[in-house]
Amino acid sequence: MPELPEVETVRRGLEPAMVGARFTKVDQRRADLRFPFPPRFPARLAGARVEALSRRAKYLVADLSTGESLIMHLGMTGRFTVEHAHGVITPGEFHYAPGTMPLHDHVVFDFDTGARVTYNDVRRFGYMDLVPSTGLAACKHFAGLGIEPLGNALSGETLAALFRGKIAPLKAALLDQRLIAGLGNIYVCEALHRAGLHPEAPAGIVATRTGRPRASAHRLAQEIRAVLNEAVAAGGSTLRDFAHADGSLGYFQHGFKVYDREGEPCAAPGCSGIVERIVQSGRSTFYCARCQPR
Ligand SMILES: [Zn+2]
């Protein structure tokens, strides 16, 4: 499943091909992906110019000159290929092996610049929708989503306010999409390790009784941002090198300090701990008991 940094990498790969370009033809090859396409999908896109391409949590959002926004979610195996005069790229492909079967090319966008953007999705958990650009925040996809972890909203103060009094484990609170949107298992494990916080500690420990941030809240906010930014930067490297790489693996996953490293020595400088694995809410948590004491 693509995590937020990968979606951001995909956004950066699509941006030069899509923004400022006008859809000339949309080839929709199925009635649905995970959900049905919106009615008259190709006709509503044809002729529209892409004004901006942004990201909200793990959604890509293309604002169109028609007053609608095209919302795209990659699901588990969705990916885009961009073909233009300079060659072919598949941005952001650093967690899963490429499936190059044209059978799974479900949507093809042609632009007036000559660029072609193809959406391929083997398992079809991805989806696309068109919603009015005004009131985007209230649309069914975004209503109820928590704060953006790479945005300015994430700080020690907001974490303290969100987690104050909560007895749910820190890991669970960080994965709660209603509080923080788009933060996945890998980056939560890494951020907690870097912040020196035990994944099973109650979330409320980062706040005082009155909801003020403790030092740990500031540290956690800073490490969430850092771990995501580093992953985006690594995705960018993959993107630049993509023409020469096989594309099946990126770099950042080799940089994990605890994730998927059960039984291996902790990678923190000077730490002699061993990475342990526990299961929380049915998902693996990796942590170092020395770096992250209870
Ligand atoms: Zn350690």
mmCIF file of C-alpha atoms and ligand atoms in Angstrom:
data_model
loop_
_atom_site.group_PDB
_atom_site.id
_atom_site.type_symbol
_atom_site.label_atom_id
_atom_site.label_comp_id
_atom_site.label_asym_id
_atom_site.label_seq_id
_atom_site.Cartn_x
_atom_site.Cartn_y
_atom_site.Cartn_z
ATOM 1 C CA MET A 1 0.000 0.000 0.000
ATOM 2 C CA PRO A 2 1.527 3.349 -0.975
ATOM 3 C CA GLU A 3 2.240 5.471 2.078
ATOM 4 C CA LEU A 4 1.947 9.250 2.186
ATOM 5 C CA PRO A 5 5.538 9.986 1.054
ATOM 6 C CA GLU A 6 5.033 7.790 -1.977
ATOM 7 C CA VAL A 7 1.815 9.581 -2.883
ATOM 8 C CA GLU A 8 3.661 12.889 -2.551
ATOM 9 C CA THR A 9 6.378 11.512 -4.852
ATOM 10 C CA VAL A 10 3.721 10.524 -7.385
ATOM 11 C CA ARG A 11 2.262 14.045 -7.156
ATOM 12 C CA ARG A 12 5.645 15.573 -7.891
ATOM 13 C CA GLY A 13 6.080 13.234 -10.845
ATOM 14 C CA LEU A 14 2.682 14.051 -12.319
ATOM 15 C CA GLU A 15 2.789 17.796 -11.689
ATOM 16 C CA PRO A 16 4.995 18.809 -14.653
ATOM 17 C CA ALA A 17 2.938 16.687 -17.056
ATOM 18 C CA MET A 18 -0.506 17.707 -15.825
ATOM 19 C CA VAL A 19 -0.506 21.253 -14.467
ATOM 20 C CA GLY A 20 -1.307 23.762 -17.194
ATOM 21 C CA ALA A 21 -2.270 20.995 -19.615
ATOM 22 C CA ARG A 22 -5.740 20.430 -21.030
ATOM 23 C CA PHE A 23 -7.396 17.011 -21.292
ATOM 24 C CA THR A 24 -8.016 16.240 -24.978
ATOM 25 C CA LYS A 25 -9.186 12.646 -24.555
ATOM 26 C CA VAL A 26 -10.021 10.379 -21.634
ATOM 27 C CA ASP A 27 -10.177 6.653 -22.255
ATOM 28 C CA GLN A 28 -12.082 5.055 -19.381
ATOM 29 C CA ARG A 29 -11.872 1.303 -19.886
ATOM 30 C CA ARG A 30 -14.087 0.042 -17.062
ATOM 31 C CA ALA A 31 -17.227 1.179 -15.271
ATOM 32 C CA ASP A 32 -15.546 0.956 -11.894
ATOM 33 C CA LEU A 33 -12.374 0.520 -9.897
ATOM 34 C CA ARG A 34 -12.976 0.111 -6.162
ATOM 35 C CA PHE A 35 -16.035 2.332 -6.689
ATOM 36 C CA PRO A 36 -17.894 3.270 -9.902
ATOM 37 C CA PHE A 37 -16.435 6.208 -11.830
ATOM 38 C CA PRO A 38 -18.603 9.331 -11.582
ATOM 39 C CA PRO A 39 -21.244 9.736 -14.323
ATOM 40 C CA ARG A 40 -19.984 11.048 -17.692
ATOM 41 C CA PHE A 41 -16.399 10.925 -16.373
ATOM 42 C CA PRO A 42 -14.599 11.334 -19.756
ATOM 43 C CA ALA A 43 -16.972 14.078 -20.964
ATOM 44 C CA ARG A 44 -16.578 16.097 -17.742
ATOM 45 C CA LEU A 45 -12.780 16.010 -18.089
ATOM 46 C CA ALA A 46 -12.477 16.626 -21.843
ATOM 47 C CA GLY A 47 -11.407 20.197 -22.520
ATOM 48 C CA ALA A 48 -10.685 20.943 -18.846
ATOM 49 C CA ARG A 49 -7.357 22.511 -17.944
ATOM 50 C CA VAL A 50 -5.510 21.346 -14.821
ATOM 51 C CA GLU A 51 -4.947 24.427 -12.638
ATOM 52 C CA ALA A 52 -3.113 22.727 -9.763
ATOM 53 C CA LEU A 53 -2.225 19.286 -8.455
ATOM 54 C CA SER A 54 -2.130 18.939 -4.693
ATOM 55 C CA ARG A 55 -2.289 16.185 -2.108
ATOM 56 C CA ARG A 56 -4.533 15.701 0.897
ATOM 57 C CA ALA A 57 -3.509 12.736 3.078
ATOM 58 C CA LYS A 58 -3.151 9.938 0.518
ATOM 59 C CA TYR A 59 -5.384 11.553 -2.106
ATOM 60 C CA LEU A 60 -4.212 13.417 -5.204
ATOM 61 C CA VAL A 61 -6.379 16.410 -6.115
ATOM 62 C CA ALA A 62 -6.334 18.043 -9.558
ATOM 63 C CA ASP A 63 -8.202 21.348 -9.605
ATOM 64 C CA LEU A 64 -9.802 21.855 -13.021
ATOM 65 C CA SER A 65 -10.807 24.936 -15.013
ATOM 66 C CA THR A 66 -14.391 23.578 -15.019
ATOM 67 C CA GLY A 67 -14.845 24.234 -11.290
ATOM 68 C CA GLU A 68 -14.549 20.563 -10.442
ATOM 69 C CA SER A 69 -11.644 18.727 -8.817
ATOM 70 C CA LEU A 70 -10.470 15.304 -9.888
ATOM 71 C CA ILE A 71 -9.758 13.204 -6.793
ATOM 72 C CA MET A 72 -7.508 10.169 -7.265
ATOM 73 C CA HIS A 73 -6.630 7.483 -4.721
ATOM 74 C CA LEU A 74 -4.038 4.806 -5.514
ATOM 75 C CA GLY A 75 -5.563 2.128 -3.289
ATOM 76 C CA MET A 76 -3.060 -0.697 -2.884
ATOM 77 C CA THR A 77 -1.506 -1.155 -6.328
ATOM 78 C CA GLY A 78 -2.456 1.962 -8.293
ATOM 79 C CA ARG A 79 0.276 3.716 -10.225
ATOM 80 C CA PHE A 80 0.623 6.275 -12.958
ATOM 81 C CA THR A 81 2.875 6.205 -15.986
ATOM 82 C CA VAL A 82 3.714 9.443 -17.764
ATOM 83 C CA GLU A 83 4.693 9.329 -21.427
ATOM 84 C CA HIS A 84 5.877 12.457 -23.144
ATOM 85 C CA ALA A 85 8.523 13.605 -25.585
ATOM 86 C CA HIS A 86 11.283 13.065 -22.974
ATOM 87 C CA GLY A 87 10.435 9.418 -22.333
ATOM 88 C CA VAL A 88 8.423 7.380 -19.841
ATOM 89 C CA ILE A 89 8.405 7.635 -16.035
ATOM 90 C CA THR A 90 6.467 5.854 -13.306
ATOM 91 C CA PRO A 91 6.832 8.123 -10.306
ATOM 92 C CA GLY A 92 6.813 6.924 -6.727
ATOM 93 C CA GLU A 93 7.160 3.244 -7.310
ATOM 94 C CA PHE A 94 9.230 2.261 -4.325
ATOM 95 C CA HIS A 95 7.219 -0.177 -2.274
ATOM 96 C CA TYR A 96 5.830 -2.664 -4.737
ATOM 97 C CA ALA A 97 6.974 -4.422 -7.842
ATOM 98 C CA PRO A 98 5.819 -2.934 -11.116
ATOM 99 C CA GLY A 99 3.010 -4.678 -12.924
ATOM 100 C CA THR A 100 3.430 -3.738 -16.533
ATOM 101 C CA MET A 101 0.407 -5.646 -17.848
ATOM 102 C CA PRO A 102 -1.526 -3.325 -20.188
ATOM 103 C CA LEU A 103 -4.557 -5.384 -19.172
ATOM 104 C CA HIS A 104 -4.547 -3.357 -15.951
ATOM 105 C CA ASP A 105 -4.347 0.046 -17.654
ATOM 106 C CA HIS A 106 -7.802 1.286 -16.669
ATOM 107 C CA VAL A 107 -7.717 4.995 -17.514
ATOM 108 C CA VAL A 108 -5.677 6.865 -20.120
ATOM 109 C CA PHE A 109 -5.523 10.669 -20.060
ATOM 110 C CA ASP A 110 -4.297 12.461 -23.189
ATOM 111 C CA PHE A 111 -3.297 16.117 -22.919
ATOM 112 C CA ASP A 112 -2.939 18.918 -25.447
ATOM 113 C CA THR A 113 0.795 19.005 -24.635
ATOM 114 C CA GLY A 114 1.181 15.548 -26.155
ATOM 115 C CA ALA A 115 1.636 13.971 -22.722
ATOM 116 C CA ARG A 116 -0.197 10.747 -21.919
ATOM 117 C CA VAL A 117 -0.870 9.714 -18.321
ATOM 118 C CA THR A 118 -1.975 6.100 -17.794
ATOM 119 C CA TYR A 119 -3.481 4.732 -14.596
ATOM 120 C CA ASN A 120 -2.665 1.062 -13.976
ATOM 121 C CA ASP A 121 -4.109 -0.830 -11.014
ATOM 122 C CA VAL A 122 -3.749 -4.605 -10.705
ATOM 123 C CA ARG A 123 -5.991 -5.076 -7.660
ATOM 124 C CA ARG A 124 -8.333 -2.144 -8.385
ATOM 125 C CA PHE A 125 -8.566 -0.767 -4.853
ATOM 126 C CA GLY A 126 -7.880 2.702 -6.210
ATOM 127 C CA TYR A 127 -10.614 5.108 -7.286
ATOM 128 C CA MET A 128 -11.333 8.429 -8.954
ATOM 129 C CA ASP A 129 -14.075 10.964 -8.375
ATOM 130 C CA LEU A 130 -15.098 14.435 -9.518
ATOM 131 C CA VAL A 131 -16.345 16.886 -6.882
ATOM 132 C CA PRO A 132 -17.015 20.650 -6.894
ATOM 133 C CA SER A 133 -13.766 22.484 -6.063
ATOM 134 C CA THR A 134 -15.579 24.785 -3.664
ATOM 135 C CA GLY A 135 -16.326 22.895 -0.488
ATOM 136 C CA LEU A 136 -13.712 20.254 -1.196
ATOM 137 C CA ALA A 137 -12.992 19.906 2.528
ATOM 138 C CA ALA A 138 -16.591 18.871 3.138
ATOM 139 C CA CYS A 139 -16.776 16.261 0.357
ATOM 140 C CA LYS A 140 -17.346 12.654 1.390
ATOM 141 C CA HIS A 141 -13.675 11.766 0.916
ATOM 142 C CA PHE A 142 -12.262 14.563 3.069
ATOM 143 C CA ALA A 143 -14.946 15.224 5.686
ATOM 144 C CA GLY A 144 -13.702 13.817 8.988
ATOM 145 C CA LEU A 145 -10.056 13.594 7.944
ATOM 146 C CA GLY A 146 -7.625 14.766 10.587
ATOM 147 C CA ILE A 147 -4.764 17.230 10.206
ATOM 148 C CA GLU A 148 -2.205 16.938 7.429
ATOM 149 C CA PRO A 149 1.031 15.479 8.870
ATOM 150 C CA LEU A 150 3.273 17.337 6.445
ATOM 151 C CA GLY A 151 1.376 20.606 6.776
ATOM 152 C CA ASN A 152 1.834 23.488 9.187
ATOM 153 C CA ALA A 153 -0.978 22.183 11.375
ATOM 154 C CA LEU A 154 1.228 19.484 12.901
ATOM 155 C CA SER A 155 2.998 20.792 16.001
ATOM 156 C CA GLY A 156 3.589 19.902 19.634
ATOM 157 C CA GLU A 157 0.626 22.090 20.530
ATOM 158 C CA THR A 158 -1.779 20.305 18.155
ATOM 159 C CA LEU A 159 -0.574 16.849 19.180
ATOM 160 C CA ALA A 160 -1.093 17.753 22.834
ATOM 161 C CA ALA A 161 -4.579 19.072 22.089
ATOM 162 C CA LEU A 162 -5.504 15.988 20.050
ATOM 163 C CA PHE A 163 -4.085 13.422 22.498
ATOM 164 C CA ARG A 164 -4.887 15.085 25.820
ATOM 165 C CA GLY A 165 -6.412 12.630 28.277
ATOM 166 C CA LYS A 166 -6.380 9.750 25.805
ATOM 167 C CA ILE A 167 -5.584 6.328 27.244
ATOM 168 C CA ALA A 168 -5.390 4.699 23.787
ATOM 169 C CA PRO A 169 -1.801 3.703 22.938
ATOM 170 C CA LEU A 170 0.327 6.311 21.148
ATOM 171 C CA LYS A 171 0.618 4.016 18.139
ATOM 172 C CA ALA A 172 -3.170 3.747 17.773
ATOM 173 C CA ALA A 173 -3.703 7.489 18.244
ATOM 174 C CA LEU A 174 -1.120 8.289 15.566
ATOM 175 C CA LEU A 175 -2.792 5.874 13.133
ATOM 176 C CA ASP A 176 -6.282 7.311 13.810
ATOM 177 C CA GLN A 177 -7.108 9.036 10.506
ATOM 178 C CA ARG A 178 -9.657 11.295 12.222
ATOM 179 C CA LEU A 179 -6.816 12.866 14.218
ATOM 180 C CA ILE A 180 -3.928 12.826 11.717
ATOM 181 C CA ALA A 181 -4.657 11.865 8.117
ATOM 182 C CA GLY A 182 -2.390 9.744 5.983
ATOM 183 C CA LEU A 183 0.165 8.595 8.542
ATOM 184 C CA GLY A 184 0.835 4.856 8.060
ATOM 185 C CA ASN A 185 2.288 2.000 10.098
ATOM 186 C CA ILE A 186 5.888 2.324 8.855
ATOM 187 C CA TYR A 187 6.269 6.016 9.613
ATOM 188 C CA VAL A 188 4.494 5.807 12.960
ATOM 189 C CA CYS A 189 6.954 3.095 14.082
ATOM 190 C CA GLU A 190 9.921 5.128 12.870
ATOM 191 C CA ALA A 191 8.717 8.442 14.354
ATOM 192 C CA LEU A 192 8.027 6.877 17.775
ATOM 193 C CA HIS A 193 11.499 5.322 17.785
ATOM 194 C CA ARG A 194 13.170 8.588 16.855
ATOM 195 C CA ALA A 195 11.161 10.445 19.494
ATOM 196 C CA GLY A 196 12.051 7.817 22.152
ATOM 197 C CA LEU A 197 8.420 7.051 22.944
ATOM 198 C CA HIS A 198 7.002 3.602 23.740
ATOM 199 C CA PRO A 199 4.282 2.583 21.236
ATOM 200 C CA GLU A 200 2.057 1.226 24.024
ATOM 201 C CA ALA A 201 2.284 4.325 26.223
ATOM 202 C CA PRO A 202 -1.050 6.122 26.583
ATOM 203 C CA ALA A 203 -1.340 8.912 24.000
ATOM 204 C CA GLY A 204 -2.187 11.407 26.744
ATOM 205 C CA ILE A 205 1.389 11.359 28.100
ATOM 206 C CA VAL A 206 2.446 13.982 25.548
ATOM 207 C CA ALA A 207 0.110 16.536 27.164
ATOM 208 C CA THR A 208 -0.191 18.058 30.623
ATOM 209 C CA ARG A 209 -3.501 17.793 32.456
ATOM 210 C CA THR A 210 -4.483 21.166 31.035
ATOM 211 C CA GLY A 211 -3.622 20.147 27.487
ATOM 212 C CA ARG A 212 -0.276 21.901 27.195
ATOM 213 C CA PRO A 213 2.431 20.109 25.193
ATOM 214 C CA ARG A 214 5.171 18.318 27.069
ATOM 215 C CA ALA A 215 8.671 18.177 25.515
ATOM 216 C CA SER A 216 7.729 14.769 24.083
ATOM 217 C CA ALA A 217 4.903 16.326 22.044
ATOM 218 C CA HIS A 218 7.299 18.736 20.341
ATOM 219 C CA ARG A 219 9.798 15.944 19.777
ATOM 220 C CA LEU A 220 7.159 13.660 18.275
ATOM 221 C CA ALA A 221 5.803 16.343 15.924
ATOM 222 C CA GLN A 222 9.322 17.136 14.783
ATOM 223 C CA GLU A 223 10.203 13.478 14.158
ATOM 224 C CA ILE A 224 6.971 12.751 12.255
ATOM 225 C CA ARG A 225 7.760 15.639 9.946
ATOM 226 C CA ALA A 226 11.424 14.627 9.592
ATOM 227 C CA VAL A 227 10.760 10.973 8.821
ATOM 228 C CA LEU A 228 8.147 11.889 6.185
ATOM 229 C CA ASN A 229 10.334 14.560 4.600
ATOM 230 C CA GLU A 230 13.275 12.164 4.388
ATOM 231 C CA ALA A 231 11.069 9.566 2.726
ATOM 232 C CA VAL A 232 9.783 12.121 0.212
ATOM 233 C CA ALA A 233 13.364 13.125 -0.526
ATOM 234 C CA ALA A 234 14.299 9.458 -1.049
ATOM 235 C CA GLY A 235 11.304 9.040 -3.350
ATOM 236 C CA GLY A 236 12.535 12.011 -5.272
ATOM 237 C CA SER A 237 15.878 10.279 -5.735
ATOM 238 C CA THR A 238 14.071 7.225 -7.052
ATOM 239 C CA LEU A 239 12.166 9.468 -9.409
ATOM 240 C CA ARG A 240 15.292 11.129 -10.788
ATOM 241 C CA ASP A 241 17.043 7.812 -11.222
ATOM 242 C CA PHE A 242 14.061 5.971 -12.504
ATOM 243 C CA ALA A 243 15.048 5.757 -16.139
ATOM 244 C CA HIS A 244 18.139 3.800 -15.092
ATOM 245 C CA ALA A 245 16.652 1.697 -12.288
ATOM 246 C CA ASP A 246 14.439 -1.361 -12.467
ATOM 247 C CA GLY A 247 11.954 0.543 -10.350
ATOM 248 C CA SER A 248 11.036 -2.305 -8.026
ATOM 249 C CA LEU A 249 12.801 -0.945 -4.940
ATOM 250 C CA GLY A 250 13.586 2.515 -3.680
ATOM 251 C CA TYR A 251 16.077 3.695 -1.144
ATOM 252 C CA PHE A 252 14.236 4.823 1.876
ATOM 253 C CA GLN A 253 13.160 1.377 3.021
ATOM 254 C CA HIS A 254 16.836 0.592 3.534
ATOM 255 C CA GLY A 255 16.994 3.543 5.903
ATOM 256 C CA PHE A 256 14.447 2.266 8.435
ATOM 257 C CA LYS A 257 15.746 2.189 11.987
ATOM 258 C CA VAL A 258 13.193 -0.282 13.394
ATOM 259 C CA TYR A 259 10.505 -1.097 10.831
ATOM 260 C CA ASP A 260 10.627 -4.750 9.695
ATOM 261 C CA ARG A 261 13.897 -5.269 11.620
ATOM 262 C CA GLU A 262 12.766 -7.664 14.390
ATOM 263 C CA GLY A 263 15.737 -9.295 16.143
ATOM 264 C CA GLU A 264 18.279 -6.999 14.518
ATOM 265 C CA PRO A 265 20.423 -4.511 16.464
ATOM 266 C CA CYS A 266 18.827 -1.096 16.968
ATOM 267 C CA ALA A 267 20.248 1.327 14.423
ATOM 268 C CA ALA A 268 20.360 4.297 16.807
ATOM 269 C CA PRO A 269 23.980 5.429 17.365
ATOM 270 C CA GLY A 270 25.426 3.949 20.553
ATOM 271 C CA CYS A 271 22.365 1.800 21.327
ATOM 272 C CA SER A 272 22.939 -1.892 22.101
ATOM 273 C CA GLY A 273 19.209 -2.752 22.046
ATOM 274 C CA ILE A 274 17.545 -5.329 19.796
ATOM 275 C CA VAL A 275 14.482 -4.418 17.756
ATOM 276 C CA GLU A 276 11.353 -6.123 19.081
ATOM 277 C CA ARG A 277 8.026 -6.764 17.389
ATOM 278 C CA ILE A 278 4.625 -6.653 19.058
ATOM 279 C CA VAL A 279 1.147 -6.697 17.529
ATOM 280 C CA GLN A 280 -1.179 -3.767 18.145
ATOM 281 C CA SER A 281 -4.671 -3.671 16.629
ATOM 282 C CA GLY A 282 -3.676 -6.542 14.374
ATOM 283 C CA ARG A 283 -0.622 -4.796 12.944
ATOM 284 C CA SER A 284 3.067 -5.217 13.666
ATOM 285 C CA THR A 285 4.827 -2.597 15.743
ATOM 286 C CA PHE A 286 8.628 -2.520 15.760
ATOM 287 C CA TYR A 287 10.471 -0.737 18.537
ATOM 288 C CA CYS A 288 13.614 -0.686 20.677
ATOM 289 C CA ALA A 289 12.949 -1.060 24.407
ATOM 290 C CA ARG A 290 16.197 0.808 25.227
ATOM 291 C CA CYS A 291 15.452 3.838 23.062
ATOM 292 C CA GLN A 292 11.747 3.705 23.902
ATOM 293 C CA PRO A 293 11.391 2.818 27.601
ATOM 294 C CA ARG A 294 7.937 2.628 29.120
HETATM 295 ZN ZN ZN B 1 17.730 1.548 20.481
#
